[in-house]
mmCIF file of C-alpha atoms in Angstrom:
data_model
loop_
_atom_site.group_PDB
_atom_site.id
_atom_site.type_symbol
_atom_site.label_atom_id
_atom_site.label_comp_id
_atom_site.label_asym_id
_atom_site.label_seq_id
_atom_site.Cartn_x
_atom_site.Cartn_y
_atom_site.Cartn_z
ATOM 1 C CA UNK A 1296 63.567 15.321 10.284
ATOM 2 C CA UNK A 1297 62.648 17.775 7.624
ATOM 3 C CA UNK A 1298 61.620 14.097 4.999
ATOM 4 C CA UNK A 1299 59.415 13.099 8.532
ATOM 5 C CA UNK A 1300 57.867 16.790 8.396
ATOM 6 C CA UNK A 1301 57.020 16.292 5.043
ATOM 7 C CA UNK A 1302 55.806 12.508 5.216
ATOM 8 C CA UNK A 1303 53.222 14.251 7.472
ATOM 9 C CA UNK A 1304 51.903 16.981 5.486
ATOM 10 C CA UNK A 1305 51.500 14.544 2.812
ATOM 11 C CA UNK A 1306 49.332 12.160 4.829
ATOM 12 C CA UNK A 1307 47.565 15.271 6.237
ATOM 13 C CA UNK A 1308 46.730 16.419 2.981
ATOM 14 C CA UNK A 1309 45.846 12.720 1.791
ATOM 15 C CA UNK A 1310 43.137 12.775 4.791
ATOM 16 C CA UNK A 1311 41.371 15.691 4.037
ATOM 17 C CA UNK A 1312 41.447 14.893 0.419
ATOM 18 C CA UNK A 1313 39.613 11.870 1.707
ATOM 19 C CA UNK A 1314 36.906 13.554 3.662
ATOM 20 C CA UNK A 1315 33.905 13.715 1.691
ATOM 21 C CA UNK A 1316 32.970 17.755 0.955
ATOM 22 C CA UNK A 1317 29.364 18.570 2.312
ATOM 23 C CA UNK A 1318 27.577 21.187 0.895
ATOM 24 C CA UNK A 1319 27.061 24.227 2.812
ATOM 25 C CA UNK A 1320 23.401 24.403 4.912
ATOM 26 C CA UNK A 1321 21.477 26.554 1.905
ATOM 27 C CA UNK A 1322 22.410 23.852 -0.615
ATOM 28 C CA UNK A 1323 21.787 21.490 1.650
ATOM 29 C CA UNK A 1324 18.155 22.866 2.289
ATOM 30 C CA UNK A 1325 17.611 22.888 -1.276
ATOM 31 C CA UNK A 1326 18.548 19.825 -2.268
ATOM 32 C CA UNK A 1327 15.818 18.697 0.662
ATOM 33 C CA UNK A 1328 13.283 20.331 -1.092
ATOM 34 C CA UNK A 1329 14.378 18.976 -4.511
ATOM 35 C CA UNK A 1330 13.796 15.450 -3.327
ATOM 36 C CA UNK A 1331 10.663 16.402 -1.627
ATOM 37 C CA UNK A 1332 9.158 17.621 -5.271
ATOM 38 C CA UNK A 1333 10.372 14.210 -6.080
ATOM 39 C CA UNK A 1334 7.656 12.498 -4.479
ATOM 40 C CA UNK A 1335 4.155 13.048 -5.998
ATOM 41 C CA UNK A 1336 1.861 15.408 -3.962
ATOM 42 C CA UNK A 1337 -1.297 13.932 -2.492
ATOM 43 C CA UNK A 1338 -4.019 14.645 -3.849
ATOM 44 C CA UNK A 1339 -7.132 15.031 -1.677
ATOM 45 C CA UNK A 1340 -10.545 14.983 -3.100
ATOM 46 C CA UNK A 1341 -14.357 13.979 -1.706
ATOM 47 C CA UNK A 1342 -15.334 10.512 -2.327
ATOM 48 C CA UNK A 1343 -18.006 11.498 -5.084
ATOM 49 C CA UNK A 1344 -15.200 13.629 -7.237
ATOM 50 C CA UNK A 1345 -13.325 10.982 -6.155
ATOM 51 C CA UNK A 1346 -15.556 8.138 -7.850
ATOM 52 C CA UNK A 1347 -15.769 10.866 -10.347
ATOM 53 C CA UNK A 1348 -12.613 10.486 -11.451
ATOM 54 C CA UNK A 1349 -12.313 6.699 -12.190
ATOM 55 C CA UNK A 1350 -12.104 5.723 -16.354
ATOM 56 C CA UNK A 1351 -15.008 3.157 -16.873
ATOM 57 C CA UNK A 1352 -14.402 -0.259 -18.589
ATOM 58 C CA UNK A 1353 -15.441 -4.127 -18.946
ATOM 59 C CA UNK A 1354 -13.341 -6.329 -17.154
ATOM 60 C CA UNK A 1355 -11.485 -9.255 -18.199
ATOM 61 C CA UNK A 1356 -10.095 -11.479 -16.586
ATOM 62 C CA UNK A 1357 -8.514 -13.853 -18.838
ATOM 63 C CA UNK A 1358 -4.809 -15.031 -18.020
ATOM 64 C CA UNK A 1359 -5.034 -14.362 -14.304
ATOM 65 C CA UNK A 1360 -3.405 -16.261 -11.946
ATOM 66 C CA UNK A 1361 -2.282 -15.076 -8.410
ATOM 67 C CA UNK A 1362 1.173 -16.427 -9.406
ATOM 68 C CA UNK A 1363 1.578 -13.102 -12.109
ATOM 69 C CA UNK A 1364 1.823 -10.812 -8.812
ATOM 70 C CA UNK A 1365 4.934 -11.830 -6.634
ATOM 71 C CA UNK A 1366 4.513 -12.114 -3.154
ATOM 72 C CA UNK A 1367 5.186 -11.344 -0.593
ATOM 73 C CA UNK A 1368 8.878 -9.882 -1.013
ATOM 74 C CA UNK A 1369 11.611 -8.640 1.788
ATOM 75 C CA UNK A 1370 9.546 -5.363 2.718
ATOM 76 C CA UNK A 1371 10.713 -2.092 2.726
ATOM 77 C CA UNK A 1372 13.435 -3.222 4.932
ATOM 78 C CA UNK A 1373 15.123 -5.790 3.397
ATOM 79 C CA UNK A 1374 17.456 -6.223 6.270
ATOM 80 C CA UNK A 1375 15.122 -7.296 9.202
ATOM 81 C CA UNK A 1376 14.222 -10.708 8.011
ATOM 82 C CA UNK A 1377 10.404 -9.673 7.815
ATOM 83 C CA UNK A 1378 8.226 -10.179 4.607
ATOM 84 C CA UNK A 1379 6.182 -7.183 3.466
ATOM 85 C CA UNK A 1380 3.205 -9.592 5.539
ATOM 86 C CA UNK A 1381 5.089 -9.525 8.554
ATOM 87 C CA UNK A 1382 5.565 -5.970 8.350
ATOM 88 C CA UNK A 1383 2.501 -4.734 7.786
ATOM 89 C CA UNK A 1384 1.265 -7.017 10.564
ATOM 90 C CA UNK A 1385 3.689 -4.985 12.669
ATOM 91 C CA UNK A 1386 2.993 -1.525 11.439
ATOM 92 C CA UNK A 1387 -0.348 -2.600 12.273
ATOM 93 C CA UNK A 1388 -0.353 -4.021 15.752
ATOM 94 C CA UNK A 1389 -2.401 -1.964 18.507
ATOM 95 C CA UNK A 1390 0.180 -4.194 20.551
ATOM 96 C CA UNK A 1391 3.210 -5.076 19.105
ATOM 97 C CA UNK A 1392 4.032 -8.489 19.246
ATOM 98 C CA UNK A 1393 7.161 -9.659 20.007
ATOM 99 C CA UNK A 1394 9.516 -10.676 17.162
ATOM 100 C CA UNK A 1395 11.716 -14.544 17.058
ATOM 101 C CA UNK A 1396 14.055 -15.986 14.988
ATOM 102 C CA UNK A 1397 12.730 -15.787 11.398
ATOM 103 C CA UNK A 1398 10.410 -12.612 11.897
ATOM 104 C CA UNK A 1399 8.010 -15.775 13.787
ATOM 105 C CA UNK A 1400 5.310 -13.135 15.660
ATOM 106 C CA UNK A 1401 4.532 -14.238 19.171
ATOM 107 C CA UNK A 1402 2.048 -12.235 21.074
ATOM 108 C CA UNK A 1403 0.642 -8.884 20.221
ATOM 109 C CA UNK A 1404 -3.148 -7.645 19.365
ATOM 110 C CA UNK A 1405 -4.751 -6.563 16.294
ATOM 111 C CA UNK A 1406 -7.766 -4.899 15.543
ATOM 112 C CA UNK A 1407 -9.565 -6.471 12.114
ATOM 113 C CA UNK A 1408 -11.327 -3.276 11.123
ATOM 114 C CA UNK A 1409 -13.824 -5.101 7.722
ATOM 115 C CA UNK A 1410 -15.232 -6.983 10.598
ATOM 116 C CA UNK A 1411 -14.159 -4.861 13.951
ATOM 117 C CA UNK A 1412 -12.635 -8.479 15.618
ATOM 118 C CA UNK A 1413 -9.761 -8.417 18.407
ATOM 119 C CA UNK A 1414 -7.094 -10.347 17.385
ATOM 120 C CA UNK A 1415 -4.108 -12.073 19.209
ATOM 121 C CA UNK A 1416 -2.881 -14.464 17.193
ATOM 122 C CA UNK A 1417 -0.889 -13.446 13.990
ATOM 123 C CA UNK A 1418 -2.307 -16.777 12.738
ATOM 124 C CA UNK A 1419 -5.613 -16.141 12.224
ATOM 125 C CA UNK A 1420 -4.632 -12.839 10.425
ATOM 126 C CA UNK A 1421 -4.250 -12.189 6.366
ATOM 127 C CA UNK A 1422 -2.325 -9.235 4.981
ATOM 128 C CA UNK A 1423 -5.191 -8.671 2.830
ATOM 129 C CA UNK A 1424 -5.154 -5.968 -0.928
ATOM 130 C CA UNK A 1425 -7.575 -3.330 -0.383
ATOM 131 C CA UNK A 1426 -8.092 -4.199 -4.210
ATOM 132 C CA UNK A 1427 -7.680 -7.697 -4.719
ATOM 133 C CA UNK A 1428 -5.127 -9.037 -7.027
ATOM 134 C CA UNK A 1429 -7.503 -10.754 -9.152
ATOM 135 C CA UNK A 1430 -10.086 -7.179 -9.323
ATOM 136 C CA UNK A 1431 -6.513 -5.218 -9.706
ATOM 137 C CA UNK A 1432 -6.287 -7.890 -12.861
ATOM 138 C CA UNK A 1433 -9.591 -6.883 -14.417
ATOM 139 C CA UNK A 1434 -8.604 -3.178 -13.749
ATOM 140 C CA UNK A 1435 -6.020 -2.145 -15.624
ATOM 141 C CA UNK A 1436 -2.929 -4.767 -14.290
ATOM 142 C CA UNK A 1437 -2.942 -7.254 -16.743
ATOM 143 C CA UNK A 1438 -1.248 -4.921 -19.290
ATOM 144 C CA UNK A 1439 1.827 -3.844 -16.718
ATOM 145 C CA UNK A 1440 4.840 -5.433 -16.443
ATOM 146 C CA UNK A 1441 5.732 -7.803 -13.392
ATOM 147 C CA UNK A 1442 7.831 -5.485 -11.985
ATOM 148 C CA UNK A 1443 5.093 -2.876 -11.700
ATOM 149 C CA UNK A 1444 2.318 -6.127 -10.161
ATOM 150 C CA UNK A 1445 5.215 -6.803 -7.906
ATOM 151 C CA UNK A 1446 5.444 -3.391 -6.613
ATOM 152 C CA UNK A 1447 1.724 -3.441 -6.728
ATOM 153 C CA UNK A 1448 1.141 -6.533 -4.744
ATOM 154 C CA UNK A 1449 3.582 -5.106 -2.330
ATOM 155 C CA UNK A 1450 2.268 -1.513 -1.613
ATOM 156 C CA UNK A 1451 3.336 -0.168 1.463
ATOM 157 C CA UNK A 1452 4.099 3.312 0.025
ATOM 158 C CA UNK A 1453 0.090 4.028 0.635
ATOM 159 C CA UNK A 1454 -1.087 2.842 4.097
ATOM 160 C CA UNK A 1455 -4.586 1.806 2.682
ATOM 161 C CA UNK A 1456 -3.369 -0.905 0.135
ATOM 162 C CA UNK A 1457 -2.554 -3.515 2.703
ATOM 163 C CA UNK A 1458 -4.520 -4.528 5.560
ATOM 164 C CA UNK A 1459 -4.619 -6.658 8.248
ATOM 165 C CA UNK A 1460 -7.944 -8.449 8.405
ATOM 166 C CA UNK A 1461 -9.218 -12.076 9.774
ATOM 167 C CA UNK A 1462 -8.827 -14.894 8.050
ATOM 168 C CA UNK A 1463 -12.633 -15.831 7.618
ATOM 169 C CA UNK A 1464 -13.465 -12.114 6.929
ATOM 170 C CA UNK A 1465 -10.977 -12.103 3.763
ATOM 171 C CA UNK A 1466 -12.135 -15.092 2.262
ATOM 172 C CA UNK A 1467 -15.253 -13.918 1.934
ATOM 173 C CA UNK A 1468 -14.316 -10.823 0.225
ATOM 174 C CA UNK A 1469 -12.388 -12.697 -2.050
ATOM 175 C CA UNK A 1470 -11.654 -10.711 -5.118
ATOM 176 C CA UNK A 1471 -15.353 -8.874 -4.893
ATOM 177 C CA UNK A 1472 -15.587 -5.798 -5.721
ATOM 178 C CA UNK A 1473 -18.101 -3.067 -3.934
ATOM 179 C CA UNK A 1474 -20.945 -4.409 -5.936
ATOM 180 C CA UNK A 1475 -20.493 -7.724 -4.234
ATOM 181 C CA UNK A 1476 -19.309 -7.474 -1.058
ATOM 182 C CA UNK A 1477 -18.851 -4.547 1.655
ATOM 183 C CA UNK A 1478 -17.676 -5.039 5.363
ATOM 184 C CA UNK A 1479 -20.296 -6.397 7.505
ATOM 185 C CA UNK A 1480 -19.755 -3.909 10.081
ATOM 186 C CA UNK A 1481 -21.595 -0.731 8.669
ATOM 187 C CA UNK A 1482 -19.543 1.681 10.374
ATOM 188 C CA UNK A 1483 -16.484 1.135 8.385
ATOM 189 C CA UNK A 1484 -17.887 1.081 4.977
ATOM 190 C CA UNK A 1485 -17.181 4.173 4.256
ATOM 191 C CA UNK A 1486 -13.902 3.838 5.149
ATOM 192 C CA UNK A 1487 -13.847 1.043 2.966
ATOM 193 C CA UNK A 1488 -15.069 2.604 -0.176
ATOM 194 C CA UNK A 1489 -12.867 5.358 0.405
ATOM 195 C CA UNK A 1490 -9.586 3.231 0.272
ATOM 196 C CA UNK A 1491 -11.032 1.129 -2.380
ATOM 197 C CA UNK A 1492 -10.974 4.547 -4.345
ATOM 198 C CA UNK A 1493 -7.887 5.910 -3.307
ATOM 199 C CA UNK A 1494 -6.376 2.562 -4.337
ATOM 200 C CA UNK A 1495 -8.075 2.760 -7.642
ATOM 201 C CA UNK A 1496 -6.797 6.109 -8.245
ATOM 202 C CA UNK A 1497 -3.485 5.519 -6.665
ATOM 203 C CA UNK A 1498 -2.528 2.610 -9.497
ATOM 204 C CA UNK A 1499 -4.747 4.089 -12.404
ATOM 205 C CA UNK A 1500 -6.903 1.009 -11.934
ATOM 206 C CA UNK A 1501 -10.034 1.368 -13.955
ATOM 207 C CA UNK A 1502 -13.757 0.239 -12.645
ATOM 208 C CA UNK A 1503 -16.886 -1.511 -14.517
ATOM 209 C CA UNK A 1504 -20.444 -0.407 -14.627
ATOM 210 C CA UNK A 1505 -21.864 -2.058 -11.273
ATOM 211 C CA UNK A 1506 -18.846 -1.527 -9.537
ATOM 212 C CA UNK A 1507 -19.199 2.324 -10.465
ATOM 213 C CA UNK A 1508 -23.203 2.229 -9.439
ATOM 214 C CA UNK A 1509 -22.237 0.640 -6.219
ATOM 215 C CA UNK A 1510 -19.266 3.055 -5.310
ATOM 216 C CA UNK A 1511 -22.017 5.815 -6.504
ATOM 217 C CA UNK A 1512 -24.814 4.730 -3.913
ATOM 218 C CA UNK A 1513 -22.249 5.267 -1.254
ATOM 219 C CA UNK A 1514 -20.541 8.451 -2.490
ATOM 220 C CA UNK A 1515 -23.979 10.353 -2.767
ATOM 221 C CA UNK A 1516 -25.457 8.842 0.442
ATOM 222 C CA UNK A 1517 -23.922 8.172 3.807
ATOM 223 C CA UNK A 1518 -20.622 8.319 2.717
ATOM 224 C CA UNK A 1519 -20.919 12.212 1.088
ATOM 225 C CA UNK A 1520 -18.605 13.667 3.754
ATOM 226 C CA UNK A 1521 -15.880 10.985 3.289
ATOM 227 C CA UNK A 1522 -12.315 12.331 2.157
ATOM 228 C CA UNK A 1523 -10.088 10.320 -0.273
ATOM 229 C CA UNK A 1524 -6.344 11.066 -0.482
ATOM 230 C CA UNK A 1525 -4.254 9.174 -2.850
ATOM 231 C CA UNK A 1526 -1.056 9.937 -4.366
ATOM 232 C CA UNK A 1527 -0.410 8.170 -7.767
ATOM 233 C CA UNK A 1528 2.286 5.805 -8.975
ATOM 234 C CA UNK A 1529 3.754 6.617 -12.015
#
């Protein structure tokens, strides 16, 4: 009896050595707000500061091919069988669309804002960059590493570098920049040239002269009151 009473206290004492030790509710509190300072602070700026603020340089863009900026990868869940595409084309949805075997999309409605179309077919959608790969090439990306374009050409840590746009609408943007192309629908261009800043200044992406002198014609016109909020990637 007494090797039986002791058997126990020994797998009692086993357990609780087991259970993992939680700190109490202050530390617990403080290690929130540790992790919170973790993540950089947005900053939040008007578009002409904004525009301001970009470093001015000739682009280049020797050595580019789409193939230096992997895409699309497993998203930031990697365990619901969606791409980063497919999940922006979710986050997106004004009605979500139901979800097959595969992530396939069936259903569903988007709104194209560049061109202000009514989608329902997931088909005629691209997961468009806000900042093209090729521009983000001229801008500053050519000199990172490929883990940094990957994580660039997968952005969904800022909900302005990915977009879902029609088909026809993105091919004609291309890899333009605001010299050379703005949304046809003049409502949303300063929208627009907002995120194209904010994605500028999110990445440290720099601009050329025209680009600047376009972004300028916007930032002291009808776009004066627009607000930019970016938070950068280190």
């Amino acid at each position: 009896m007494i090797k039986n009473l002791m058997r126990g206290l020994g797998a009692l004492s086993l357990s609780l050595a087991l259970v993992p030790l939680l700190p109490p509710p202050a530390a617990q509190t403080a290690q929130a707000a540790q992790a919170a300072q973790a993540a950089p602070a947005a900053e939040v700026t008007t578009l002409a500061d904004a525009v301001g603020l970009l470093k001015v340089t000739e682009e280049d863009r020797a050595g580019y091919t789409r193939a230096s900026f992997r895409h699309w990868t497993a998203g930031e869940d990697a365990t619901d069988g969606c791409d980063t595409a497919a999940e922006v084309l979710l986050a997106e949805a004004v009605v979500a669309p139901a979800v097959g075997t595969g992530c396939k999309l069936a259903g569903g409605r988007w709104t194209s804002y560049f061109d202000g179309q009514e989608v329902t077919d997931a088909g005629s959608l691209d997961v468009a960059h806000t900042v093209a790969l090729g521009e983000a090439w001229d801008s500053g990306a050519s000199a990172w590493t490929a883990g940094r374009r990957e994580a660039y050409a997968n952005d969904q840590g800022a909900d302005v570098s990915l977009v879902a746009v029609t088909s026809r609408t993105n091919r004609r943007k291309s890899d333009h920049d605001p010299a050379d192309w703005m949304p046809p629908s003049p409502e949303v261009q300063c929208r627009y040239t907002g995120e194209w800043v904010s994605t500028k200044l999110r990445w440290q992406l720099t601009a050329d002269d025209r680009e600047l002198e376009a972004l300028k014609v916007y930032a002291e016109g009808p776009c004066e009151d627009t607000i930019v909020r970016y938070a950068p990637v280190s």
